[in-house]
Short mmCIF file of C-alpha atoms in Angstrom, two decimals:
data_model
loop_
_atom_site.label_atom_id
_atom_site.label_comp_id
_atom_site.label_asym_id
_atom_site.label_seq_id
_atom_site.Cartn_x
_atom_site.Cartn_y
_atom_site.Cartn_z
CA MET F 1 0.00 0.00 0.00
CA ALA F 2 2.84 2.39 0.81
CA HIS F 3 3.94 2.09 -2.83
CA TRP F 4 0.69 3.72 -3.96
CA ARG F 5 0.52 6.52 -1.37
CA ALA F 6 1.93 9.09 -3.78
CA LEU F 7 -0.82 8.27 -6.25
CA ILE F 8 -3.48 9.19 -3.67
CA VAL F 9 -2.13 12.74 -3.43
CA LEU F 10 -1.36 13.13 -7.14
CA GLY F 11 -4.71 11.71 -8.22
CA THR F 12 -6.63 13.92 -5.81
CA ALA F 13 -4.95 16.96 -7.34
CA GLN F 14 -6.10 15.87 -10.79
CA PHE F 15 -9.65 15.32 -9.54
CA LEU F 16 -9.88 18.77 -7.92
CA MET F 17 -8.77 20.67 -10.99
CA VAL F 18 -11.23 18.91 -13.27
CA LEU F 19 -14.04 19.40 -10.78
CA ASP F 20 -13.78 23.20 -10.86
CA THR F 21 -14.79 23.83 -14.45
CA SER F 22 -17.70 21.38 -14.45
CA VAL F 23 -19.05 22.97 -11.26
CA MET F 24 -18.91 26.47 -12.71
CA ASN F 25 -20.62 25.50 -15.96
CA VAL F 26 -23.78 24.26 -14.22
CA SER F 27 -23.82 27.27 -11.88
CA ILE F 28 -23.90 29.97 -14.57
CA SER F 29 -27.45 31.17 -13.87
CA ARG F 30 -26.88 31.36 -10.10
CA LEU F 31 -23.58 33.21 -10.57
CA VAL F 32 -25.35 35.73 -12.82
CA GLU F 33 -27.93 36.24 -10.09
CA ASP F 34 -25.50 36.31 -7.15
CA PHE F 35 -23.19 38.87 -8.72
CA ASP F 36 -25.94 40.84 -10.52
CA THR F 37 -24.19 40.49 -13.86
CA GLU F 38 -24.69 38.96 -17.33
CA VAL F 39 -23.91 35.64 -18.94
CA THR F 40 -21.08 37.20 -20.96
CA ALA F 41 -19.34 38.24 -17.72
CA ILE F 42 -19.44 34.67 -16.37
CA GLN F 43 -18.25 33.48 -19.79
CA THR F 44 -15.23 35.74 -19.36
CA VAL F 45 -14.49 34.32 -15.90
CA ILE F 46 -14.67 30.71 -17.17
CA THR F 47 -12.57 31.52 -20.24
CA LEU F 48 -9.94 33.35 -18.20
CA TYR F 49 -9.49 30.36 -15.87
CA ALA F 50 -8.58 28.06 -18.76
CA LEU F 51 -6.57 30.80 -20.47
CA VAL F 52 -4.37 31.44 -17.42
CA MET F 53 -3.59 27.74 -17.29
CA ALA F 54 -2.91 27.56 -21.03
CA ALA F 55 -0.67 30.62 -20.95
CA PHE F 56 1.46 29.45 -18.01
CA MET F 57 1.39 25.65 -18.31
CA ILE F 58 4.63 25.41 -20.32
CA LEU F 59 6.28 27.78 -17.87
CA GLY F 60 5.00 25.63 -15.00
CA GLY F 61 6.61 22.55 -16.54
CA LYS F 62 9.92 24.38 -17.00
CA LEU F 63 9.90 25.70 -13.41
CA GLY F 64 9.45 22.12 -12.24
CA ASP F 65 12.56 21.11 -14.16
CA ILE F 66 14.51 23.99 -12.62
CA TYR F 67 13.40 24.01 -8.99
CA GLY F 68 12.14 20.45 -8.57
CA ARG F 69 8.81 18.95 -9.53
CA ARG F 70 7.81 17.98 -5.98
CA ARG F 71 8.57 21.47 -4.69
CA LEU F 72 6.57 23.11 -7.46
CA PHE F 73 3.70 20.64 -7.02
CA LEU F 74 3.39 21.52 -3.33
CA LEU F 75 3.77 25.25 -3.96
CA GLY F 76 1.11 25.03 -6.66
CA LEU F 77 -1.24 23.27 -4.24
CA ALA F 78 -0.78 26.07 -1.70
CA VAL F 79 -1.49 28.71 -4.36
CA TYR F 80 -4.51 26.75 -5.58
CA GLY F 81 -5.86 26.43 -2.04
CA ALA F 82 -5.47 30.18 -1.48
CA GLY F 83 -7.40 30.82 -4.70
CA SER F 84 -10.16 28.43 -3.61
CA ALA F 85 -10.47 30.26 -0.27
CA LEU F 86 -10.71 33.61 -2.03
CA THR F 87 -13.31 32.23 -4.44
CA ALA F 88 -15.44 30.81 -1.62
CA LEU F 89 -15.52 34.21 0.08
CA ALA F 90 -15.67 36.41 -3.05
CA PRO F 91 -18.13 39.29 -2.45
CA THR F 92 -17.85 40.67 -5.99
CA LEU F 93 -17.31 39.44 -9.52
CA TRP F 94 -13.82 40.94 -9.53
CA MET F 95 -12.86 38.95 -6.45
CA LEU F 96 -14.29 35.81 -8.03
CA THR F 97 -12.19 36.46 -11.11
CA LEU F 98 -9.06 37.04 -9.04
CA GLY F 99 -9.57 33.98 -6.84
CA TRP F 100 -10.80 31.44 -9.37
CA SER F 101 -9.59 32.55 -12.78
CA ILE F 102 -6.18 33.94 -11.83
CA VAL F 103 -4.93 32.53 -8.51
CA GLU F 104 -6.40 29.05 -8.96
CA GLY F 105 -5.38 29.07 -12.63
CA LEU F 106 -1.76 29.86 -11.72
CA GLY F 107 -1.79 27.16 -9.05
CA ALA F 108 -3.07 24.60 -11.53
CA ALA F 109 -0.40 25.62 -14.06
CA MET F 110 2.21 24.70 -11.44
CA VAL F 111 0.53 21.51 -10.24
CA LEU F 112 -0.48 19.69 -13.43
CA PRO F 113 2.83 19.41 -15.36
CA ALA F 114 4.63 18.49 -12.12
CA MET F 115 1.96 15.88 -11.40
CA ALA F 116 2.37 14.26 -14.82
CA ALA F 117 6.16 14.06 -14.38
CA LEU F 118 5.95 12.80 -10.78
CA VAL F 119 3.63 9.96 -11.82
CA ALA F 120 6.07 8.96 -14.56
CA GLU F 121 8.98 9.13 -12.11
CA SER F 122 7.28 7.32 -9.23
CA TYR F 123 6.05 4.29 -11.18
CA ARG F 124 7.70 2.11 -13.79
CA GLY F 125 6.59 -0.64 -16.13
CA PRO F 126 3.15 -2.13 -15.41
CA ASP F 127 2.78 0.02 -12.29
CA ARG F 128 2.98 3.14 -14.41
CA ALA F 129 0.18 1.87 -16.63
CA VAL F 130 -1.97 1.30 -13.53
CA ALA F 131 -1.06 4.74 -12.14
CA TYR F 132 -1.95 6.54 -15.36
CA GLY F 133 -5.19 4.59 -15.55
CA VAL F 134 -6.13 5.69 -12.04
CA ILE F 135 -5.25 9.33 -12.81
CA GLY F 136 -7.30 9.26 -15.99
CA GLY F 137 -10.21 7.63 -14.15
CA LEU F 138 -10.12 10.32 -11.47
CA ALA F 139 -10.16 12.99 -14.17
CA GLY F 140 -13.24 11.37 -15.67
CA ALA F 141 -14.77 11.13 -12.20
CA GLY F 142 -14.28 14.87 -11.83
CA ILE F 143 -16.35 15.44 -14.94
CA ALA F 144 -18.99 12.99 -13.71
CA VAL F 145 -19.22 14.32 -10.15
CA GLY F 146 -18.82 18.03 -10.96
CA PRO F 147 -22.21 18.74 -12.55
CA LEU F 148 -24.12 16.72 -9.94
CA LEU F 149 -22.21 17.96 -6.90
CA GLY F 150 -22.09 21.55 -8.13
CA GLY F 151 -25.71 21.42 -9.23
CA TRP F 152 -26.94 20.04 -5.90
CA LEU F 153 -24.94 22.47 -3.79
CA THR F 154 -25.86 25.43 -6.01
CA THR F 155 -29.56 24.59 -5.92
CA TYR F 156 -30.01 23.62 -2.28
CA LEU F 157 -27.10 25.33 -0.48
CA THR F 158 -24.46 27.44 -2.24
CA TRP F 159 -21.79 26.90 -4.87
CA ARG F 160 -19.29 28.48 -2.45
CA LEU F 161 -19.19 25.25 -0.44
CA VAL F 162 -17.44 23.50 -3.34
CA PHE F 163 -14.49 25.85 -3.03
CA ALA F 164 -14.52 25.78 0.77
CA GLY F 165 -14.32 21.99 0.52
CA GLU F 166 -11.38 22.30 -1.88
CA VAL F 167 -9.48 24.29 0.74
CA VAL F 168 -9.95 21.47 3.25
CA VAL F 169 -8.82 18.85 0.73
CA VAL F 170 -5.74 20.89 -0.21
CA LEU F 171 -4.76 21.22 3.47
CA ILE F 172 -5.04 17.44 3.88
CA MET F 173 -2.90 16.89 0.76
CA LEU F 174 -0.24 19.26 2.08
CA ALA F 175 -0.26 17.41 5.40
CA LEU F 176 0.46 14.20 3.44
CA ARG F 177 3.25 15.80 1.39
CA SER F 178 5.79 13.25 2.64
CA TRP F 179 3.99 10.63 0.55
CA VAL F 180 5.19 12.35 -2.64
CA THR F 181 8.88 11.85 -3.34
CA GLU F 182 11.25 12.85 -6.10
CA ALA F 183 14.60 11.40 -7.09
CA ARG F 184 17.62 13.65 -6.67
CA ARG F 185 18.34 15.44 -9.94
CA THR F 186 21.81 15.22 -11.48
CA GLY F 187 23.48 17.52 -13.97
CA PRO F 188 23.04 21.24 -14.48
CA ARG F 189 19.64 22.82 -14.04
CA PRO F 190 18.03 24.29 -17.17
CA ARG F 191 17.79 28.06 -17.24
CA LEU F 192 14.54 29.94 -17.36
CA ASP F 193 13.61 31.64 -20.62
CA GLY F 194 11.80 34.66 -19.21
CA VAL F 195 11.38 36.42 -22.54
CA GLY F 196 9.92 33.30 -24.14
CA ALA F 197 7.50 32.86 -21.23
CA ALA F 198 6.31 36.47 -21.57
CA LEU F 199 5.93 36.22 -25.35
CA SER F 200 3.97 32.95 -25.25
CA ALA F 201 1.65 34.17 -22.48
CA ALA F 202 1.00 37.52 -24.17
CA GLY F 203 0.39 35.96 -27.59
CA LEU F 204 -2.05 33.36 -26.32
CA ALA F 205 -3.83 35.89 -24.11
CA LEU F 206 -4.40 38.37 -26.96
CA CYS F 207 -5.69 35.68 -29.33
CA VAL F 208 -8.24 34.40 -26.81
CA LEU F 209 -9.14 37.94 -25.67
CA GLY F 210 -10.00 38.93 -29.23
CA VAL F 211 -12.27 35.91 -29.72
CA LEU F 212 -13.87 36.39 -26.30
CA GLN F 213 -14.65 40.08 -26.82
CA SER F 214 -15.90 39.68 -30.39
CA SER F 215 -19.48 39.30 -29.14
CA THR F 216 -19.21 42.70 -27.45
CA TRP F 217 -16.89 44.59 -29.79
CA GLY F 218 -18.10 43.09 -33.07
CA TRP F 219 -15.84 41.45 -35.65
CA VAL F 220 -15.71 44.24 -38.24
CA GLU F 221 -18.40 46.81 -37.51
CA PRO F 222 -17.77 48.23 -34.02
CA ARG F 223 -20.52 47.82 -31.42
CA ASN F 224 -19.62 48.39 -27.79
CA ALA F 225 -15.88 48.58 -28.40
CA PRO F 226 -13.75 50.74 -26.07
CA PHE F 227 -11.87 52.01 -29.13
CA THR F 228 -11.78 51.55 -32.89
CA VAL F 229 -8.94 51.06 -35.36
CA PHE F 230 -9.43 53.07 -38.56
CA GLY F 231 -13.16 52.91 -37.86
CA PHE F 232 -13.19 49.11 -37.50
CA ALA F 233 -13.81 46.99 -34.42
CA PRO F 234 -10.54 46.15 -32.63
CA THR F 235 -11.27 42.39 -32.53
CA LEU F 236 -9.29 41.26 -35.57
CA PHE F 237 -6.45 43.65 -34.75
CA VAL F 238 -6.13 42.21 -31.23
CA ILE F 239 -6.09 38.65 -32.59
CA THR F 240 -3.54 39.64 -35.25
CA ALA F 241 -1.33 41.20 -32.59
CA GLY F 242 -1.48 37.93 -30.65
CA VAL F 243 -0.52 35.91 -33.73
CA LEU F 244 2.41 38.23 -34.47
CA ILE F 245 3.66 37.88 -30.88
CA LEU F 246 3.48 34.09 -31.21
CA VAL F 247 5.46 34.31 -34.45
CA ARG F 248 8.05 36.34 -32.57
CA PHE F 249 8.01 33.71 -29.81
CA HIS F 250 8.77 31.04 -32.40
CA ALA F 251 11.72 33.03 -33.75
CA TRP F 252 13.00 33.74 -30.24
CA GLU F 253 12.93 30.06 -29.29
CA ARG F 254 14.74 29.13 -32.51
CA GLY F 255 17.39 31.72 -31.73
CA ARG F 256 17.96 30.41 -28.20
CA GLU F 257 18.33 26.86 -29.46
CA ALA F 258 20.74 27.99 -32.19
CA HIS F 259 22.95 29.67 -29.56
CA GLY F 260 22.89 26.64 -27.26
CA ARG F 261 20.68 28.23 -24.60
CA ASP F 262 17.71 26.53 -22.94
CA PRO F 263 14.43 27.46 -24.66
CA LEU F 264 11.08 27.54 -22.94
CA VAL F 265 10.01 24.72 -25.24
CA HIS F 266 12.01 22.69 -27.77
CA LEU F 267 10.10 23.44 -30.97
CA ALA F 268 11.56 20.35 -32.62
CA LEU F 269 9.06 18.36 -30.55
CA LEU F 270 6.27 19.83 -32.66
CA GLY F 271 7.97 18.47 -35.76
CA ARG F 272 7.07 14.92 -34.75
CA PRO F 273 3.90 14.05 -36.72
CA ALA F 274 2.27 11.86 -34.06
CA LEU F 275 2.91 14.39 -31.30
CA ARG F 276 1.73 17.33 -33.41
CA SER F 277 -1.44 15.52 -34.52
CA GLY F 278 -2.14 14.36 -30.97
CA LEU F 279 -1.79 17.85 -29.53
CA THR F 280 -3.96 19.40 -32.26
CA THR F 281 -6.70 16.82 -31.81
CA LEU F 282 -6.48 17.26 -28.03
CA LEU F 283 -6.93 21.01 -28.45
CA ASN F 284 -9.96 20.46 -30.69
CA GLN F 285 -11.44 17.90 -28.30
CA ASN F 286 -11.46 20.39 -25.43
CA LEU F 287 -12.61 23.21 -27.69
CA VAL F 288 -15.69 21.18 -28.65
CA LEU F 289 -16.36 19.79 -25.16
CA LEU F 290 -16.01 23.06 -23.24
CA GLY F 291 -17.84 24.97 -25.96
CA LEU F 292 -20.79 22.61 -25.65
CA PHE F 293 -20.55 22.62 -21.87
CA PHE F 294 -20.97 26.40 -22.00
CA ALA F 295 -23.87 26.48 -24.48
CA ILE F 296 -25.89 23.49 -23.26
CA PRO F 297 -26.29 24.63 -19.63
CA LEU F 298 -27.59 27.94 -20.98
CA TYR F 299 -30.19 26.05 -22.99
CA LEU F 300 -31.19 23.99 -19.98
CA GLN F 301 -31.22 26.80 -17.42
CA VAL F 302 -32.18 29.94 -19.33
CA VAL F 303 -34.48 28.49 -22.01
CA GLN F 304 -35.90 25.46 -20.19
CA GLY F 305 -35.77 27.00 -16.71
CA PHE F 306 -34.07 24.06 -14.98
CA ASP F 307 -32.11 24.64 -11.80
CA ALA F 308 -28.44 23.72 -11.43
CA PHE F 309 -29.15 20.23 -10.03
CA GLN F 310 -31.62 19.38 -12.80
CA THR F 311 -28.99 20.61 -15.28
CA GLY F 312 -26.36 18.37 -13.70
CA LEU F 313 -28.66 15.35 -14.01
CA ARG F 314 -29.16 16.00 -17.72
CA LEU F 315 -25.40 16.23 -18.25
CA LEU F 316 -24.82 12.92 -16.46
CA PRO F 317 -25.12 10.79 -19.66
CA VAL F 318 -22.05 12.58 -21.06
CA SER F 319 -19.94 11.76 -18.02
CA ALA F 320 -21.13 8.16 -17.64
CA ALA F 321 -20.68 7.35 -21.33
CA MET F 322 -17.30 9.06 -21.39
CA LEU F 323 -15.99 6.95 -18.50
CA LEU F 324 -17.33 3.72 -19.96
CA ALA F 325 -16.11 4.38 -23.51
CA SER F 326 -12.67 5.41 -22.28
CA ALA F 327 -12.26 2.18 -20.31
CA VAL F 328 -13.43 -0.06 -23.15
CA ALA F 329 -11.63 1.77 -25.97
CA SER F 330 -8.22 1.56 -24.32
CA ARG F 331 -8.31 -2.16 -25.16
CA VAL F 332 -9.79 -1.60 -28.62
CA GLY F 333 -7.02 0.86 -29.43
CA ARG F 334 -4.37 -1.80 -28.87
CA ALA F 335 -5.87 -3.86 -31.68
CA ALA F 336 -7.28 -1.24 -34.05
CA GLY F 337 -4.67 1.52 -33.58
CA PRO F 338 -5.16 5.11 -32.44
CA ARG F 339 -5.93 6.55 -35.88
CA ARG F 340 -9.00 4.36 -36.41
CA VAL F 341 -10.31 4.90 -32.89
CA VAL F 342 -9.89 8.68 -33.13
CA ARG F 343 -11.69 8.78 -36.47
CA LEU F 344 -14.51 6.69 -35.01
CA ALA F 345 -14.64 9.11 -32.09
CA LEU F 346 -14.90 12.13 -34.39
CA THR F 347 -17.68 10.41 -36.32
CA CYS F 348 -19.58 9.86 -33.06
CA LEU F 349 -19.12 13.54 -32.18
CA LEU F 350 -20.45 14.66 -35.56
CA VAL F 351 -23.57 12.50 -35.21
CA ALA F 352 -24.02 13.75 -31.63
CA VAL F 353 -23.84 17.39 -32.77
CA VAL F 354 -26.47 16.78 -35.48
CA TRP F 355 -28.64 14.98 -32.93
CA LEU F 356 -28.23 17.85 -30.48
CA LEU F 357 -29.27 20.36 -33.13
CA ALA F 358 -32.50 18.40 -33.57
CA THR F 359 -33.21 18.53 -29.81
CA ILE F 360 -32.88 22.32 -29.41
CA LYS F 361 -36.59 23.11 -29.22
CA PRO F 362 -38.82 25.28 -27.00
CA VAL F 363 -39.83 22.16 -25.05
CA ILE F 364 -37.07 19.63 -24.44
CA ASP F 365 -37.47 15.96 -25.34
CA ASP F 366 -35.55 14.39 -22.45
CA ALA F 367 -35.09 11.00 -24.10
CA GLN F 368 -33.67 12.45 -27.34
CA PHE F 369 -31.48 14.87 -25.42
CA ALA F 370 -30.11 12.10 -23.19
CA GLY F 371 -29.31 9.99 -26.27
CA ALA F 372 -27.41 12.84 -27.89
CA MET F 373 -25.53 13.52 -24.66
CA ALA F 374 -24.61 9.84 -24.28
CA LEU F 375 -23.26 9.68 -27.84
CA LEU F 376 -21.27 12.84 -27.19
CA GLY F 377 -19.78 11.11 -24.15
CA VAL F 378 -18.89 8.04 -26.21
CA GLY F 379 -17.00 10.20 -28.72
CA MET F 380 -15.16 12.07 -25.99
CA GLY F 381 -14.32 8.85 -24.18
CA LEU F 382 -12.90 7.29 -27.34
CA LEU F 383 -10.68 10.34 -27.81
CA ALA F 384 -9.60 10.33 -24.18
CA SER F 385 -8.54 6.70 -24.44
CA GLN F 386 -6.05 7.42 -27.22
CA LEU F 387 -4.72 10.97 -27.29
CA GLY F 388 -2.71 10.93 -24.06
CA ASN F 389 -0.91 7.76 -25.13
CA VAL F 390 -0.17 9.25 -28.55
CA VAL F 391 1.21 12.47 -27.04
CA GLN F 392 3.34 10.75 -24.42
CA SER F 393 4.58 8.16 -26.93
CA GLY F 394 6.27 11.03 -28.74
CA ALA F 395 8.44 11.84 -25.70
CA GLY F 396 11.50 10.34 -24.09
CA GLU F 397 11.91 10.17 -20.33
CA GLU F 398 13.89 13.41 -20.21
CA GLU F 399 11.23 15.19 -22.29
CA ARG F 400 8.21 14.02 -20.30
CA SER F 401 7.76 17.19 -18.22
CA GLU F 402 8.05 19.43 -21.27
CA VAL F 403 5.63 17.32 -23.31
CA GLY F 404 3.28 17.26 -20.32
CA GLY F 405 3.35 21.05 -20.34
CA LEU F 406 2.49 21.05 -24.05
CA GLN F 407 -0.30 18.55 -23.44
CA PHE F 408 -1.98 20.60 -20.73
CA THR F 409 -1.40 23.79 -22.73
CA ALA F 410 -3.25 22.29 -25.69
CA GLN F 411 -6.08 21.11 -23.46
CA ASN F 412 -6.58 24.41 -21.69
CA LEU F 413 -6.09 26.53 -24.80
CA GLY F 414 -8.85 24.46 -26.38
CA SER F 415 -11.01 24.98 -23.29
CA SER F 416 -10.55 28.76 -23.27
CA LEU F 417 -11.05 29.10 -27.03
CA GLY F 418 -14.08 26.82 -26.89
CA THR F 419 -15.85 28.92 -24.26
CA ALA F 420 -14.85 32.18 -25.96
CA LEU F 421 -15.68 31.14 -29.54
CA VAL F 422 -18.96 29.38 -28.80
CA GLY F 423 -20.05 32.23 -26.54
CA SER F 424 -19.20 34.77 -29.23
CA VAL F 425 -21.09 32.90 -31.94
CA LEU F 426 -24.08 32.37 -29.65
CA ILE F 427 -24.43 36.08 -28.80
CA GLY F 428 -23.75 37.20 -32.37
CA ALA F 429 -26.29 34.80 -33.85
CA LEU F 430 -28.82 35.73 -31.17
CA ALA F 431 -28.52 39.44 -32.03
CA GLN F 432 -28.72 38.79 -35.78
CA ALA F 433 -31.73 36.49 -35.47
CA PHE F 434 -33.56 38.84 -33.08
CA THR F 435 -33.03 41.75 -35.46
CA THR F 436 -34.31 39.70 -38.41
CA TYR F 437 -37.38 38.33 -36.60
CA VAL F 438 -38.40 41.78 -35.40
CA ALA F 439 -37.87 43.37 -38.83
CA ASP F 440 -39.82 40.62 -40.64
CA ASP F 441 -42.85 40.58 -38.33
CA PRO F 442 -45.50 42.81 -39.93
CA ARG F 443 -47.56 42.73 -36.74
CA LEU F 444 -44.94 44.70 -34.83
CA SER F 445 -45.35 48.45 -34.72
CA GLU F 446 -42.68 50.93 -35.72
CA ARG F 447 -42.36 51.91 -32.07
CA ALA F 448 -41.63 48.29 -31.08
CA ARG F 449 -38.99 48.03 -33.80
CA LYS F 450 -37.39 51.28 -32.64
CA GLN F 451 -37.31 50.19 -28.99
CA THR F 452 -35.78 46.84 -30.00
CA SER F 453 -33.15 48.59 -32.12
CA ILE F 454 -32.19 50.83 -29.20
CA ALA F 455 -31.87 47.79 -26.92
CA LEU F 456 -29.68 45.95 -29.45
CA GLU F 457 -27.40 48.94 -29.90
CA SER F 458 -26.73 48.98 -26.15
CA GLY F 459 -25.77 45.30 -26.26
CA VAL F 460 -27.63 42.00 -26.28
CA SER F 461 -27.26 39.24 -23.70
CA PHE F 462 -28.55 35.70 -23.28
CA VAL F 463 -31.27 36.18 -20.67
CA ALA F 464 -34.57 34.55 -19.76
CA THR F 465 -37.59 35.60 -21.81
CA ASP F 466 -39.23 36.91 -18.63
CA GLN F 467 -36.55 39.60 -18.49
CA VAL F 468 -37.23 40.56 -22.10
CA ARG F 469 -40.96 40.69 -21.38
CA ALA F 470 -40.37 42.93 -18.36
CA ALA F 471 -38.10 45.25 -20.36
CA ALA F 472 -40.67 45.53 -23.15
CA LYS F 473 -43.38 46.41 -20.64
CA GLN F 474 -41.11 48.99 -19.04
CA ALA F 475 -40.59 50.55 -22.48
CA GLY F 476 -44.34 51.18 -22.60
CA LEU F 477 -45.26 48.71 -25.36
CA PRO F 478 -48.86 47.43 -25.45
CA PRO F 479 -49.41 43.81 -24.28
CA SER F 480 -49.78 42.34 -27.78
CA GLN F 481 -46.51 43.95 -28.88
CA VAL F 482 -44.78 42.81 -25.70
CA GLU F 483 -45.64 39.18 -26.44
CA ARG F 484 -44.51 39.42 -30.07
CA VAL F 485 -41.15 40.90 -29.09
CA THR F 486 -40.76 38.23 -26.39
CA ASN F 487 -41.60 35.46 -28.88
CA ALA F 488 -39.10 36.87 -31.36
CA TYR F 489 -36.41 36.80 -28.69
CA ALA F 490 -37.31 33.23 -27.70
CA SER F 491 -36.91 32.13 -31.33
CA ALA F 492 -33.63 34.03 -31.56
CA GLN F 493 -32.37 32.18 -28.46
CA LEU F 494 -32.81 28.85 -30.19
CA ALA F 495 -31.20 30.16 -33.38
CA GLY F 496 -28.19 31.38 -31.40
CA LEU F 497 -27.82 28.05 -29.61
CA LYS F 498 -28.03 26.11 -32.86
CA ALA F 499 -25.41 28.34 -34.48
CA ALA F 500 -23.06 27.82 -31.53
CA ILE F 501 -23.50 24.04 -31.58
CA LEU F 502 -23.05 24.00 -35.36
CA VAL F 503 -19.62 25.62 -34.91
CA THR F 504 -18.52 22.70 -32.73
CA GLY F 505 -19.61 20.39 -35.54
CA GLY F 506 -17.45 22.30 -37.99
CA ILE F 507 -14.44 22.02 -35.67
CA THR F 508 -15.05 18.29 -35.30
CA LEU F 509 -15.20 17.89 -39.07
CA ALA F 510 -11.98 19.86 -39.51
CA SER F 511 -10.28 17.58 -36.95
CA PHE F 512 -10.35 14.74 -39.48
CA LEU F 513 -7.72 16.66 -41.46
CA VAL F 514 -5.05 16.20 -38.77
CA THR F 515 -5.66 12.52 -38.02
CA GLY F 516 -3.30 11.40 -40.78
CA GLY F 517 -0.33 11.98 -38.47
CA LEU F 518 -1.68 9.66 -35.77
CA PRO F 519 -0.17 6.17 -35.53
CA ALA F 520 -2.04 3.58 -37.54
CA GLY F 521 -0.80 0.79 -35.27
CA ARG F 522 -0.33 0.40 -31.57
CA PRO F 523 1.66 3.21 -29.87
CA ASP F 524 4.92 2.51 -28.10
CA ARG F 525 4.30 -0.20 -25.49
CA ARG F 526 6.65 1.53 -23.11
CA THR F 527 4.45 4.58 -22.72
CA PRO F 528 1.10 4.10 -21.03
CA THR F 529 -1.86 6.36 -21.28
CA SER F 530 -1.07 9.76 -19.83
CA PRO F 531 -3.06 11.50 -17.15
CA GLY F 532 -5.66 14.10 -17.65
CA THR F 533 -6.92 13.40 -21.13
CA ALA F 534 -10.25 12.24 -19.84
CA ALA F 535 -10.92 15.74 -18.68
CA GLY F 536 -12.41 18.61 -20.41
CA GLY F 537 -10.71 21.61 -19.03
CA PRO F 538 -7.87 21.66 -16.62
CA GLY F 539 -7.12 18.03 -16.60
#
């Protein structure tokens, strides 16, 4: 038993960091109410959490190589616990953002790469396969438990208890720190590439910021933008600036390698086809999963009026199917090869997206919705069973921490982009559809059209139809006009949701293009499935 003590601490860390995102996604409506804000503000908080992890994950892996993985793991836990405490007590949205999105995100960026390397170091041969299986199972359990636990606490008590509980768990893990050991490192320590870290973080942040704010700023025509560039919305300029900084990061890293200095990341790793395809597919997997996990709770809570616990119950088929498919497919992959399994997974996701589109109606069909959710979970589970093995098979022992950093960066960049992109499309399509429905309804008066136009110019948000009805009454519209405007908004809600879900289908379809680099046969037997790929989000 003593041999597996380290796995208890390391696995619990994985579970906690997957739990967070799934809890927040089912608590969106309550967070909007508690902080007197809008859905787009909570979208920003969720996106920022994943973005902070994506921006600093490679740096976290490098710091573990420099200062020791065990030391960074424990420091990251302390930071994460402090962020959880701040989140549990947050009186304002800004404090929530600081505690959850920034402090917890930085803690996770220190913990996760160190955890992946410590598992690889602590267990060898068949034991490592068992250890990675346990870690992956705990990540899947975080997805399964998160919506139910978060939904129940949010509905009947308060979501804050989740984060208060995390503080207690972190304190217990720190008390058991002697269970986690690390071999003494030999040879010179790598040197930190501070400029590379700053360039990568800034480039990623600007790219995601541009996508996130597109629903507010507009893509080309400016809406509620704080400034304009030559009369255009700043969105594309911000994204372009991020891309240019990433290009500069690439050149900087090449220069450091050419002069024999330690880079933040060895770019030659990305030249390996299997590793590159695995990372890209992993990014797309989390983009689709977190994008859907942002849009679907809005459909269930805002359109259907379900509470957080009822929402968690309806997301349960995803989690259960994902766990089951991941366990079964790990054996199938050994015979069929990762490429075939991943392509089967993407096919399942495409069918699930089409099925979901058919279920987005004013009155939900629970059986059809559960079927679509279960198929989505099957597709995600099939992906989770293969991608970690593919990524880690592309790394040697000395590269494992760096490749782990790339793996978690891809996952969390996908998560942040998924929430930002799907949220942007949803709001944009909602505004466009609302405008069209109002303009095309001959029964609406000119006054109603004018009032709607004024409201749209000040910004549109995804809110319950009761709020739209109340706003129309407050504007002095007659009852018949109030109901027509409300009905137009209700139809626009469904159009926006369908557009957002359709985008995830397009991303899934595009993912087929990168599967050619995946191994057709069984991956390297020496490298077992890596941790965390069963998670959507941090893990």
